[in-house]
mmCIF file of C-alpha atoms and ligand atoms in Angstrom:
data_model
loop_
_atom_site.group_PDB
_atom_site.id
_atom_site.type_symbol
_atom_site.label_atom_id
_atom_site.label_comp_id
_atom_site.label_asym_id
_atom_site.label_seq_id
_atom_site.Cartn_x
_atom_site.Cartn_y
_atom_site.Cartn_z
ATOM 1 C CA MET R 26 -10.969 20.863 2.231
ATOM 2 C CA THR R 27 -10.797 17.327 3.665
ATOM 3 C CA ALA R 28 -7.294 16.047 4.297
ATOM 4 C CA ILE R 29 -6.268 12.678 2.892
ATOM 5 C CA LYS R 30 -7.319 10.115 5.465
ATOM 6 C CA LEU R 31 -4.627 7.971 6.984
ATOM 7 C CA PRO R 32 -5.462 4.295 7.098
ATOM 8 C CA GLN R 33 -5.908 2.939 10.602
ATOM 9 C CA GLN R 34 -3.130 1.003 12.229
ATOM 10 C CA ALA R 35 -3.905 -2.707 12.483
ATOM 11 C CA GLN R 36 -4.661 -3.893 15.994
ATOM 12 C CA THR R 37 -2.928 -7.240 15.581
ATOM 13 C CA LEU R 38 -0.264 -8.309 13.140
ATOM 14 C CA LYS R 39 -0.762 -11.377 10.984
ATOM 15 C CA LYS R 40 1.933 -14.000 10.511
ATOM 16 C CA GLU R 41 1.720 -14.264 6.746
ATOM 17 C CA LYS R 42 4.457 -12.124 5.277
ATOM 18 C CA VAL R 43 4.033 -10.426 1.900
ATOM 19 C CA LEU R 44 6.604 -9.379 -0.682
ATOM 20 C CA LEU R 45 5.331 -6.354 -2.646
ATOM 21 C CA THR R 46 7.280 -5.282 -5.742
ATOM 22 C CA GLY R 47 7.389 -1.706 -7.079
ATOM 23 C CA GLY R 48 6.598 -0.340 -3.619
ATOM 24 C CA THR R 49 6.870 3.356 -4.469
ATOM 25 C CA GLY R 50 4.470 3.168 -7.422
ATOM 26 C CA PHE R 51 0.943 4.559 -7.488
ATOM 27 C CA VAL R 52 -0.946 1.246 -7.337
ATOM 28 C CA ALA R 53 1.553 -0.308 -4.915
ATOM 29 C CA SER R 54 1.238 2.600 -2.513
ATOM 30 C CA HIS R 55 -2.453 1.808 -2.062
ATOM 31 C CA VAL R 56 -1.864 -1.940 -1.931
ATOM 32 C CA LEU R 57 0.650 -1.248 0.815
ATOM 33 C CA ASP R 58 -1.869 0.867 2.737
ATOM 34 C CA SER R 59 -4.354 -2.007 2.603
ATOM 35 C CA LEU R 60 -1.741 -4.583 3.621
ATOM 36 C CA VAL R 61 -0.628 -2.473 6.572
ATOM 37 C CA THR R 62 -4.193 -1.755 7.678
ATOM 38 C CA ASN R 63 -4.963 -5.451 7.539
ATOM 39 C CA GLY R 64 -1.951 -6.310 9.683
ATOM 40 C CA TYR R 65 0.367 -7.978 7.172
ATOM 41 C CA PRO R 66 4.126 -7.701 7.650
ATOM 42 C CA VAL R 67 5.432 -6.486 4.296
ATOM 43 C CA VAL R 68 8.749 -6.278 2.502
ATOM 44 C CA VAL R 69 8.596 -3.865 -0.427
ATOM 45 C CA THR R 70 11.069 -3.688 -3.262
ATOM 46 C CA VAL R 71 12.207 -0.215 -4.320
ATOM 47 C CA ARG R 72 14.854 0.933 -6.771
ATOM 48 C CA SER R 73 17.054 3.005 -4.462
ATOM 49 C CA GLU R 74 17.920 3.671 -0.843
ATOM 50 C CA GLU R 75 16.451 7.166 -1.101
ATOM 51 C CA LYS R 76 13.091 5.762 -2.289
ATOM 52 C CA GLY R 77 13.079 3.164 0.484
ATOM 53 C CA GLN R 78 13.693 5.798 3.158
ATOM 54 C CA ARG R 79 11.038 8.033 1.693
ATOM 55 C CA LEU R 80 8.560 5.173 1.724
ATOM 56 C CA LEU R 81 9.226 4.288 5.367
ATOM 57 C CA LYS R 82 8.867 7.928 6.375
ATOM 58 C CA SER R 83 5.504 8.170 4.631
ATOM 59 C CA LEU R 84 4.218 5.207 6.673
ATOM 60 C CA SER R 85 5.644 6.198 10.012
ATOM 61 C CA SER R 86 2.397 7.455 11.514
ATOM 62 C CA PHE R 87 0.330 4.335 10.972
ATOM 63 C CA ALA R 88 2.432 1.233 10.282
ATOM 64 C CA ALA R 89 3.528 -0.720 13.358
ATOM 65 C CA PRO R 90 7.291 -0.603 14.070
ATOM 66 C CA GLU R 91 9.133 -3.052 11.780
ATOM 67 C CA GLN R 92 5.873 -3.936 9.981
ATOM 68 C CA VAL R 93 7.239 -2.623 6.681
ATOM 69 C CA ARG R 94 10.792 -3.105 5.484
ATOM 70 C CA TYR R 95 12.319 -2.465 2.097
ATOM 71 C CA ALA R 96 14.803 -4.189 -0.175
ATOM 72 C CA ILE R 97 16.565 -2.548 -3.091
ATOM 73 C CA ILE R 98 16.147 -4.082 -6.534
ATOM 74 C CA PRO R 99 17.241 -1.470 -9.072
ATOM 75 C CA ASP R 100 16.035 -3.397 -12.121
ATOM 76 C CA ILE R 101 13.584 -6.303 -12.126
ATOM 77 C CA SER R 102 14.670 -7.322 -15.605
ATOM 78 C CA THR R 103 18.026 -8.539 -14.268
ATOM 79 C CA LYS R 104 18.076 -12.343 -14.076
ATOM 80 C CA ASN R 105 17.947 -13.640 -10.481
ATOM 81 C CA ALA R 106 17.387 -10.094 -9.183
ATOM 82 C CA PHE R 107 15.030 -11.460 -6.515
ATOM 83 C CA ASP R 108 17.194 -14.371 -5.349
ATOM 84 C CA ASP R 109 19.001 -12.519 -2.608
ATOM 85 C CA ILE R 110 15.942 -11.068 -0.908
ATOM 86 C CA LEU R 111 13.968 -14.302 -1.213
ATOM 87 C CA THR R 112 16.825 -16.387 0.190
ATOM 88 C CA ARG R 113 17.409 -14.022 3.112
ATOM 89 C CA HIS R 114 13.787 -14.058 4.208
ATOM 90 C CA GLN R 115 13.373 -17.763 3.550
ATOM 91 C CA ARG R 116 15.803 -18.476 6.398
ATOM 92 C CA ASP R 117 13.783 -16.927 9.259
ATOM 93 C CA GLU R 118 10.235 -15.831 8.370
ATOM 94 C CA PRO R 119 9.444 -16.981 4.838
ATOM 95 C CA PHE R 120 7.010 -15.177 2.564
ATOM 96 C CA THR R 121 3.488 -16.583 2.211
ATOM 97 C CA TYR R 122 2.351 -14.183 -0.509
ATOM 98 C CA VAL R 123 3.888 -12.107 -3.285
ATOM 99 C CA ILE R 124 2.202 -9.158 -4.997
ATOM 100 C CA HIS R 125 3.942 -8.085 -8.190
ATOM 101 C CA THR R 126 3.015 -4.570 -9.297
ATOM 102 C CA ALA R 127 6.383 -3.370 -10.669
ATOM 103 C CA SER R 128 6.308 -2.768 -14.398
ATOM 104 C CA PRO R 129 7.066 0.282 -16.545
ATOM 105 C CA TYR R 130 4.017 2.433 -17.197
ATOM 106 C CA GLN R 131 4.563 5.436 -19.451
ATOM 107 C CA LEU R 132 2.964 6.678 -22.637
ATOM 108 C CA SER R 133 6.064 6.131 -24.770
ATOM 109 C CA PHE R 134 9.453 4.464 -24.538
ATOM 110 C CA ALA R 135 12.681 5.373 -26.356
ATOM 111 C CA ASP R 136 13.665 1.706 -26.503
ATOM 112 C CA PRO R 137 10.507 -0.459 -26.450
ATOM 113 C CA ILE R 138 12.340 -3.695 -25.717
ATOM 114 C CA ASN R 139 14.764 -2.638 -23.007
ATOM 115 C CA ASP R 140 12.692 0.107 -21.415
ATOM 116 C CA CYS R 141 9.353 -1.681 -21.346
ATOM 117 C CA LEU R 142 8.937 -5.190 -22.749
ATOM 118 C CA ASN R 143 11.904 -6.791 -20.992
ATOM 119 C CA PRO R 144 11.160 -5.418 -17.512
ATOM 120 C CA ALA R 145 7.471 -6.289 -17.896
ATOM 121 C CA ILE R 146 7.911 -9.819 -19.271
ATOM 122 C CA ASN R 147 11.255 -10.946 -17.856
ATOM 123 C CA GLY R 148 10.571 -9.096 -14.604
ATOM 124 C CA THR R 149 7.527 -11.335 -14.179
ATOM 125 C CA THR R 150 9.044 -14.645 -15.250
ATOM 126 C CA TYR R 151 12.320 -14.120 -13.342
ATOM 127 C CA LEU R 152 10.328 -13.372 -10.195
ATOM 128 C CA LEU R 153 8.173 -16.490 -10.646
ATOM 129 C CA ASP R 154 11.262 -18.571 -11.357
ATOM 130 C CA SER R 155 13.026 -17.333 -8.202
ATOM 131 C CA ILE R 156 9.962 -18.056 -6.048
ATOM 132 C CA HIS R 157 9.655 -21.507 -7.617
ATOM 133 C CA ARG R 158 13.299 -22.349 -6.872
ATOM 134 C CA LEU R 159 13.651 -20.708 -3.463
ATOM 135 C CA CYS R 160 10.314 -20.271 -1.687
ATOM 136 C CA PRO R 161 8.377 -23.473 -1.027
ATOM 137 C CA PHE R 162 6.041 -21.661 1.392
ATOM 138 C CA VAL R 163 4.684 -19.050 -1.032
ATOM 139 C CA LYS R 164 1.043 -19.957 -1.667
ATOM 140 C CA ARG R 165 -0.135 -17.234 -4.012
ATOM 141 C CA VAL R 166 1.405 -14.673 -6.355
ATOM 142 C CA VAL R 167 -0.922 -11.821 -7.333
ATOM 143 C CA ILE R 168 0.195 -10.014 -10.478
ATOM 144 C CA THR R 169 -0.976 -6.552 -11.523
ATOM 145 C CA SER R 170 -1.844 -7.099 -15.149
ATOM 146 C CA SER R 171 -4.130 -4.656 -16.957
ATOM 147 C CA SER R 172 -7.254 -4.273 -19.016
ATOM 148 C CA ALA R 173 -4.687 -3.754 -21.777
ATOM 149 C CA ALA R 174 -4.254 -7.542 -21.772
ATOM 150 C CA ILE R 175 -8.027 -7.918 -22.255
ATOM 151 C CA LEU R 176 -9.178 -5.233 -24.692
ATOM 152 C CA ASN R 177 -8.728 -5.635 -28.412
ATOM 153 C CA PRO R 178 -8.949 -2.264 -30.164
ATOM 154 C CA PRO R 179 -10.042 -1.449 -32.797
ATOM 155 C CA ASN R 180 -11.926 -4.750 -33.176
ATOM 156 C CA HIS R 181 -13.807 -4.596 -29.911
ATOM 157 C CA ARG R 182 -15.999 -7.344 -28.544
ATOM 158 C CA GLU R 183 -19.497 -6.390 -27.526
ATOM 159 C CA VAL R 184 -18.805 -7.340 -23.914
ATOM 160 C CA TYR R 185 -15.374 -7.876 -22.350
ATOM 161 C CA ASN R 186 -14.720 -10.191 -19.420
ATOM 162 C CA GLU R 187 -11.899 -12.398 -18.138
ATOM 163 C CA SER R 188 -12.134 -14.698 -21.159
ATOM 164 C CA SER R 189 -11.072 -11.851 -23.477
ATOM 165 C CA TRP R 190 -7.477 -11.409 -24.639
ATOM 166 C CA SER R 191 -5.799 -8.629 -26.559
ATOM 167 C CA GLU R 192 -4.561 -9.730 -29.980
ATOM 168 C CA VAL R 193 -1.744 -7.166 -30.116
ATOM 169 C CA THR R 194 1.335 -8.616 -31.827
ATOM 170 C CA TRP R 195 5.065 -8.427 -31.060
ATOM 171 C CA GLU R 196 5.510 -6.478 -34.279
ATOM 172 C CA GLN R 197 2.966 -3.873 -33.144
ATOM 173 C CA ALA R 198 4.735 -3.692 -29.790
ATOM 174 C CA MET R 199 7.606 -1.869 -31.517
ATOM 175 C CA GLN R 200 5.274 1.051 -32.284
ATOM 176 C CA PRO R 201 5.113 3.506 -29.346
ATOM 177 C CA GLU R 202 1.312 3.581 -29.125
ATOM 178 C CA HIS R 203 1.183 -0.212 -28.688
ATOM 179 C CA THR R 204 4.291 -0.910 -26.582
ATOM 180 C CA TYR R 205 2.765 -0.600 -23.129
ATOM 181 C CA ARG R 206 -0.400 -2.563 -23.899
ATOM 182 C CA ALA R 207 1.656 -5.286 -25.549
ATOM 183 C CA SER R 208 3.953 -5.455 -22.507
ATOM 184 C CA LYS R 209 0.971 -6.193 -20.289
ATOM 185 C CA LYS R 210 -0.436 -8.869 -22.583
ATOM 186 C CA PHE R 211 2.887 -10.663 -23.075
ATOM 187 C CA ALA R 212 3.811 -10.406 -19.381
ATOM 188 C CA GLU R 213 0.508 -11.893 -18.289
ATOM 189 C CA GLN R 214 0.677 -14.648 -20.894
ATOM 190 C CA ALA R 215 4.207 -15.449 -19.751
ATOM 191 C CA ALA R 216 2.972 -15.805 -16.167
ATOM 192 C CA TRP R 217 0.179 -18.248 -17.077
ATOM 193 C CA SER R 218 2.613 -20.201 -19.302
ATOM 194 C CA PHE R 219 5.102 -20.396 -16.434
ATOM 195 C CA LEU R 220 2.421 -21.938 -14.262
ATOM 196 C CA ARG R 221 1.473 -24.474 -16.936
ATOM 197 C CA ASP R 222 5.069 -25.432 -17.795
ATOM 198 C CA ASN R 223 6.578 -25.605 -14.298
ATOM 199 C CA ASN R 224 3.707 -26.701 -12.102
ATOM 200 C CA PRO R 225 4.978 -24.739 -9.068
ATOM 201 C CA ARG R 226 3.575 -25.063 -5.532
ATOM 202 C CA PHE R 227 2.102 -21.567 -5.696
ATOM 203 C CA THR R 228 -0.890 -20.429 -7.731
ATOM 204 C CA ILE R 229 -1.371 -17.068 -9.377
ATOM 205 C CA ALA R 230 -4.163 -14.514 -9.769
ATOM 206 C CA THR R 231 -4.062 -11.440 -11.973
ATOM 207 C CA ILE R 232 -5.766 -8.109 -11.414
ATOM 208 C CA ASN R 233 -6.679 -6.666 -14.805
ATOM 209 C CA ASN R 234 -7.442 -3.131 -13.798
ATOM 210 C CA THR R 235 -8.440 -0.539 -16.307
ATOM 211 C CA TYR R 236 -7.367 3.139 -16.367
ATOM 212 C CA THR R 237 -6.841 3.903 -12.686
ATOM 213 C CA PHE R 238 -7.494 7.184 -10.857
ATOM 214 C CA GLY R 239 -7.181 8.032 -7.191
ATOM 215 C CA PRO R 240 -5.134 9.755 -4.500
ATOM 216 C CA LEU R 241 -1.442 10.119 -5.332
ATOM 217 C CA SER R 242 1.140 7.676 -4.092
ATOM 218 C CA ARG R 243 1.829 8.235 -0.404
ATOM 219 C CA SER R 244 5.563 8.066 -0.927
ATOM 220 C CA LEU R 245 5.740 11.169 -3.115
ATOM 221 C CA THR R 246 7.592 13.872 -1.331
ATOM 222 C CA ASN R 247 5.492 16.860 -0.399
ATOM 223 C CA SER R 248 6.108 20.538 0.052
ATOM 224 C CA ALA R 249 9.079 22.067 -1.749
ATOM 225 C CA GLN R 250 10.376 18.737 -2.948
ATOM 226 C CA PHE R 251 7.175 17.696 -4.726
ATOM 227 C CA SER R 252 7.744 17.442 -8.447
ATOM 228 C CA SER R 253 4.915 17.194 -10.966
ATOM 229 C CA ALA R 254 7.072 14.821 -13.026
ATOM 230 C CA GLU R 255 6.384 12.220 -10.359
ATOM 231 C CA VAL R 256 2.624 12.207 -10.909
ATOM 232 C CA ASN R 257 1.839 8.752 -12.269
ATOM 233 C CA THR R 258 0.718 8.288 -15.874
ATOM 234 C CA SER R 259 -2.985 7.546 -15.345
ATOM 235 C CA ASN R 260 -3.581 10.498 -12.991
ATOM 236 C CA ARG R 261 -1.733 12.849 -15.293
ATOM 237 C CA ARG R 262 -4.869 14.001 -17.193
ATOM 238 C CA ILE R 263 -6.464 15.184 -13.931
ATOM 239 C CA TRP R 264 -3.227 16.949 -13.026
ATOM 240 C CA ASP R 265 -3.209 18.667 -16.423
ATOM 241 C CA LEU R 266 -6.819 19.767 -16.053
ATOM 242 C CA ILE R 267 -6.284 21.424 -12.678
ATOM 243 C CA HIS R 268 -3.148 23.140 -13.990
ATOM 244 C CA GLY R 269 -4.901 24.908 -16.856
ATOM 245 C CA LYS R 270 -3.723 22.587 -19.627
ATOM 246 C CA TRP R 271 -7.249 21.936 -20.961
ATOM 247 C CA ARG R 272 -7.661 25.630 -21.651
ATOM 248 C CA ASP R 273 -5.753 27.547 -24.294
ATOM 249 C CA ALA R 274 -3.547 29.996 -22.393
ATOM 250 C CA SER R 275 -3.735 32.798 -24.961
ATOM 251 C CA SER R 276 -7.350 32.582 -26.209
ATOM 252 C CA GLY R 277 -8.883 31.174 -23.026
ATOM 253 C CA GLU R 278 -10.787 28.620 -25.127
ATOM 254 C CA ALA R 279 -11.382 25.121 -23.851
ATOM 255 C CA CYS R 280 -9.195 22.431 -25.439
ATOM 256 C CA ILE R 281 -10.293 19.188 -23.822
ATOM 257 C CA PRO R 282 -8.244 16.287 -25.198
ATOM 258 C CA SER R 283 -9.982 13.326 -26.772
ATOM 259 C CA THR R 284 -10.680 10.562 -24.252
ATOM 260 C CA ALA R 285 -9.970 7.728 -26.711
ATOM 261 C CA PRO R 286 -8.848 4.980 -26.694
ATOM 262 C CA VAL R 287 -10.002 3.987 -23.174
ATOM 263 C CA PHE R 288 -13.307 5.141 -21.678
ATOM 264 C CA THR R 289 -13.296 2.949 -18.552
ATOM 265 C CA PHE R 290 -11.821 3.804 -15.155
ATOM 266 C CA VAL R 291 -11.418 2.251 -11.724
ATOM 267 C CA ASP R 292 -10.453 3.789 -8.391
ATOM 268 C CA VAL R 293 -7.015 2.789 -7.116
ATOM 269 C CA ARG R 294 -8.388 1.955 -3.652
ATOM 270 C CA ASP R 295 -10.713 -0.621 -5.227
ATOM 271 C CA VAL R 296 -7.750 -1.988 -7.176
ATOM 272 C CA ALA R 297 -5.808 -2.279 -3.911
ATOM 273 C CA ASP R 298 -8.694 -4.123 -2.228
ATOM 274 C CA ALA R 299 -8.860 -6.457 -5.218
ATOM 275 C CA HIS R 300 -5.154 -7.332 -4.792
ATOM 276 C CA LEU R 301 -5.683 -8.159 -1.134
ATOM 277 C CA ALA R 302 -8.793 -10.234 -1.720
ATOM 278 C CA ALA R 303 -6.989 -12.070 -4.532
ATOM 279 C CA LEU R 304 -4.411 -13.395 -2.049
ATOM 280 C CA THR R 305 -6.957 -15.993 -0.954
ATOM 281 C CA ALA R 306 -9.577 -16.039 -3.746
ATOM 282 C CA PRO R 307 -9.526 -18.583 -6.599
ATOM 283 C CA GLY R 308 -6.374 -18.279 -8.738
ATOM 284 C CA GLN R 309 -7.609 -16.665 -11.937
ATOM 285 C CA ARG R 310 -7.946 -13.377 -13.804
ATOM 286 C CA TYR R 311 -9.993 -10.540 -12.293
ATOM 287 C CA TYR R 312 -11.117 -7.707 -14.568
ATOM 288 C CA THR R 313 -11.682 -4.580 -12.474
ATOM 289 C CA VAL R 314 -13.634 -1.595 -13.799
ATOM 290 C CA GLY R 315 -15.552 1.044 -11.827
ATOM 291 C CA GLY R 316 -17.451 2.529 -14.773
ATOM 292 C CA PHE R 317 -17.227 4.621 -17.899
ATOM 293 C CA PHE R 318 -15.707 8.085 -17.994
ATOM 294 C CA SER R 319 -14.737 10.790 -20.429
ATOM 295 C CA ASN R 320 -12.487 13.807 -20.133
ATOM 296 C CA TYR R 321 -15.567 16.006 -20.474
ATOM 297 C CA GLN R 322 -17.188 14.259 -17.481
ATOM 298 C CA ILE R 323 -14.012 14.702 -15.431
ATOM 299 C CA ALA R 324 -13.928 18.404 -16.323
ATOM 300 C CA ARG R 325 -17.606 18.737 -15.367
ATOM 301 C CA ILE R 326 -17.044 17.091 -11.958
ATOM 302 C CA VAL R 327 -13.973 19.226 -11.255
ATOM 303 C CA GLU R 328 -15.877 22.371 -12.194
ATOM 304 C CA GLU R 329 -18.760 21.434 -9.886
ATOM 305 C CA GLU R 330 -16.562 20.381 -6.971
ATOM 306 C CA PHE R 331 -13.593 22.761 -7.257
ATOM 307 C CA GLY R 332 -14.764 25.597 -9.524
ATOM 308 C CA GLU R 333 -14.432 28.176 -6.773
ATOM 309 C CA VAL R 334 -11.083 26.951 -5.496
ATOM 310 C CA LEU R 335 -9.452 26.668 -8.920
ATOM 311 C CA GLY R 336 -11.131 29.562 -10.706
ATOM 312 C CA SER R 337 -12.149 30.160 -14.315
ATOM 313 C CA GLU R 338 -8.611 31.103 -15.413
ATOM 314 C CA VAL R 339 -7.616 27.468 -14.887
ATOM 315 C CA LEU R 340 -10.644 25.343 -15.776
ATOM 316 C CA PRO R 341 -12.043 25.097 -19.311
ATOM 317 C CA GLU R 342 -15.395 26.706 -20.146
ATOM 318 C CA LEU R 343 -17.712 23.752 -20.712
ATOM 319 C CA LYS R 344 -20.538 25.588 -22.420
ATOM 320 C CA GLY R 345 -20.627 24.458 -26.050
ATOM 321 C CA GLN R 346 -18.267 21.516 -25.414
ATOM 322 C CA GLU R 347 -19.374 17.993 -26.272
ATOM 323 C CA ASP R 348 -18.952 14.777 -24.341
ATOM 324 C CA ASP R 349 -17.085 12.310 -26.609
ATOM 325 C CA PHE R 350 -18.455 9.275 -24.733
ATOM 326 C CA GLU R 351 -21.404 7.619 -26.515
ATOM 327 C CA GLU R 352 -22.831 5.058 -24.151
ATOM 328 C CA GLY R 353 -25.254 3.446 -26.606
ATOM 329 C CA LYS R 354 -22.470 2.781 -29.125
ATOM 330 C CA HIS R 355 -19.767 1.733 -26.687
ATOM 331 C CA TRP R 356 -18.616 -1.804 -25.855
ATOM 332 C CA LYS R 357 -19.584 -3.141 -22.411
ATOM 333 C CA PHE R 358 -17.655 -4.714 -19.555
ATOM 334 C CA ASP R 359 -18.640 -7.544 -17.242
ATOM 335 C CA VAL R 360 -16.906 -7.389 -13.858
ATOM 336 C CA SER R 361 -19.273 -9.696 -12.015
ATOM 337 C CA ARG R 362 -16.399 -12.043 -11.101
ATOM 338 C CA SER R 363 -14.500 -9.344 -9.194
ATOM 339 C CA LYS R 364 -17.689 -8.263 -7.445
ATOM 340 C CA LYS R 365 -18.686 -11.787 -6.481
ATOM 341 C CA GLU R 366 -15.355 -13.429 -5.697
ATOM 342 C CA LEU R 367 -13.315 -10.446 -4.469
ATOM 343 C CA GLY R 368 -16.249 -8.585 -2.898
ATOM 344 C CA ILE R 369 -15.396 -5.293 -4.639
ATOM 345 C CA ARG R 370 -18.018 -2.529 -4.445
ATOM 346 C CA TYR R 371 -16.749 -0.047 -6.991
ATOM 347 C CA ARG R 372 -16.444 3.659 -6.224
ATOM 348 C CA GLY R 373 -18.026 6.043 -8.730
ATOM 349 C CA LEU R 374 -16.257 8.561 -10.951
ATOM 350 C CA ARG R 375 -17.208 11.583 -8.826
ATOM 351 C CA GLU R 376 -15.668 10.163 -5.652
ATOM 352 C CA SER R 377 -12.567 9.040 -7.461
ATOM 353 C CA VAL R 378 -11.975 12.345 -9.258
ATOM 354 C CA ARG R 379 -12.774 14.402 -6.165
ATOM 355 C CA ASP R 380 -10.338 12.505 -3.952
ATOM 356 C CA THR R 381 -7.651 12.612 -6.641
ATOM 357 C CA VAL R 382 -7.901 16.392 -6.917
ATOM 358 C CA VAL R 383 -7.922 16.805 -3.126
ATOM 359 C CA SER R 384 -4.755 14.751 -2.851
ATOM 360 C CA MET R 385 -3.034 16.708 -5.638
ATOM 361 C CA LEU R 386 -3.870 20.047 -4.064
ATOM 362 C CA GLU R 387 -2.701 18.863 -0.685
ATOM 363 C CA PHE R 388 0.558 17.461 -2.016
ATOM 364 C CA GLU R 389 1.239 20.755 -3.753
ATOM 365 C CA LYS R 390 0.479 22.755 -0.651
ATOM 366 C CA GLY R 391 2.660 20.383 1.333
ATOM 367 C CA THR R 392 -0.148 19.465 3.698
ATOM 368 C CA ALA R 393 -0.628 15.849 2.700
ATOM 369 C CA LEU R 394 -0.401 13.540 5.674
ATOM 370 C CA ASN R 395 2.646 11.640 4.562
HETATM 371 N N1 NAP A 14 -2.260 3.188 -13.354
HETATM 372 C C1 NAP A 14 -3.026 2.558 -14.230
HETATM 373 O O1 NAP A 14 -3.929 3.127 -14.855
HETATM 374 C C2 NAP A 14 -2.835 1.074 -14.451
HETATM 375 C C3 NAP A 14 -3.840 0.366 -15.122
HETATM 376 C C4 NAP A 14 -3.675 -0.997 -15.326
HETATM 377 C C5 NAP A 14 -2.551 -1.647 -14.867
HETATM 378 N N2 NAP A 14 -1.580 -0.928 -14.230
HETATM 379 C C6 NAP A 14 -0.396 -1.646 -13.765
HETATM 380 O O2 NAP A 14 -0.191 -1.354 -12.396
HETATM 381 C C7 NAP A 14 1.194 -1.497 -12.082
HETATM 382 C C8 NAP A 14 1.677 -0.255 -11.367
HETATM 383 O O3 NAP A 14 1.456 0.864 -12.212
HETATM 384 P P1 NAP A 14 1.320 2.342 -11.607
HETATM 385 O O4 NAP A 14 0.210 3.005 -12.298
HETATM 386 O O5 NAP A 14 1.362 2.263 -10.149
HETATM 387 O O6 NAP A 14 2.648 2.991 -12.194
HETATM 388 P P2 NAP A 14 3.909 3.588 -11.427
HETATM 389 O O7 NAP A 14 3.478 4.532 -10.375
HETATM 390 O O8 NAP A 14 4.799 4.096 -12.501
HETATM 391 O O9 NAP A 14 4.553 2.311 -10.738
HETATM 392 C C9 NAP A 14 5.365 1.425 -11.429
HETATM 393 C C10 NAP A 14 6.355 0.841 -10.452
HETATM 394 O O10 NAP A 14 7.183 -0.111 -11.121
HETATM 395 C C11 NAP A 14 8.555 0.203 -10.855
HETATM 396 N N3 NAP A 14 9.379 -0.190 -11.998
HETATM 397 C C12 NAP A 14 9.207 0.097 -13.299
HETATM 398 N N4 NAP A 14 10.188 -0.444 -14.046
HETATM 399 C C13 NAP A 14 11.013 -1.087 -13.190
HETATM 400 C C14 NAP A 14 12.223 -1.830 -13.342
HETATM 401 N N5 NAP A 14 12.775 -2.038 -14.558
HETATM 402 N N6 NAP A 14 12.815 -2.351 -12.229
HETATM 403 C C15 NAP A 14 12.269 -2.133 -10.995
HETATM 404 N N7 NAP A 14 11.118 -1.456 -10.794
HETATM 405 C C16 NAP A 14 10.500 -0.938 -11.869
HETATM 406 C C17 NAP A 14 8.565 1.722 -10.667
HETATM 407 O O11 NAP A 14 9.714 2.145 -9.969
HETATM 408 P P3 NAP A 14 10.244 3.659 -10.148
HETATM 409 O O12 NAP A 14 9.054 4.552 -9.977
HETATM 410 O O13 NAP A 14 11.237 3.794 -9.063
HETATM 411 O O14 NAP A 14 10.815 3.731 -11.528
HETATM 412 C C18 NAP A 14 7.286 1.894 -9.853
HETATM 413 O O15 NAP A 14 7.519 1.592 -8.509
HETATM 414 C C19 NAP A 14 1.904 -1.750 -13.402
HETATM 415 O O16 NAP A 14 2.068 -3.135 -13.546
HETATM 416 C C20 NAP A 14 0.896 -1.226 -14.433
HETATM 417 O O17 NAP A 14 1.061 -1.845 -15.676
HETATM 418 C C21 NAP A 14 -1.687 0.424 -14.003
#
């Protein structure tokens, strides 16, 4: 089995320093890999000392000494949470760019407002406000939004692109199935409103990635310390599949969950490249989608690629199962802007699923190169 490839160390370091929020998250881990490989000095925000140390350790074999540092911000929804770190760095080497990925991403929240909406919305506006007040040299803030801010189920458009906006309401946001998608819409709207109302020196770009698969976050611990609870939300279905959860344990029958509501995916490494390219591309929204997928198609790929390794006691029997994706009846997506202006060449589903499974198996065996 191929080991997860380490990014190459950059030959020369750039001067433009980047602040990356949510550094231990799934998407951020890949953004950080791309930043390091491209020679950017980076300060990442993490929620605890332990997470910061873990992150540095995971980068030790390819980041240049001192290229990555961390700052602790336990909760981005605290007003002025970013002031201290921004002020400290402003004095010697100020930030040129900020990439804001931190935001709660789970399937449900006990307290929709405090656990999700506040950190997503206020976390974004407080960060923008601090940069506006304290960092005259920041040129661009790239915000990880989501396709959730674009799609409008159940009343879908025929074709979605960057001009599309979700119509989810604040009232719906209180219902668990709508909280996360509402948090992304309201957070992104708040960012564009901030720009309009305050006319700051910096500009913003948003990456509106859809359901994202790909190798696990580098900063997860491996070996005995690896805990499945740390697998990020969007990779969780692949984790479940390779741990026998799409197969009834007693009868052995396949029980593949419905793919709805989202049948589009993108690889996390393409999302990371989009964030980097958006540092210098026009300041606007970028919808990023690699293609359509279904749970059946994922199961089929895993069976073809890992059937022998995982065995028939784990994987569902696909004979007689139906694919719930109906291409002819499905809405379409137009990602020509991200291809043209960010230069993204999207990976296909097979590559994305294969590399995700490889990384999961290696993390479990404790052989991941982190
Ligand atoms: N994965 C996807 O399919 C997908 C698709 C579209 C958009 N996105 C967006 O991509 C971004 C990253 O998501 P992800 O998939 O990488 O999820 P993730 O692995 O859960 O990362 C989320 C990050 O945000 C941090 N965070 C959450 N709440 C926070 C708070 N109140 N204060 C400080 N930090 C906080 C988390 O820290 P801890 O882990 O320490 O709590 C973590 O580092 C999010 O904005 C998400 O909405 C993800």
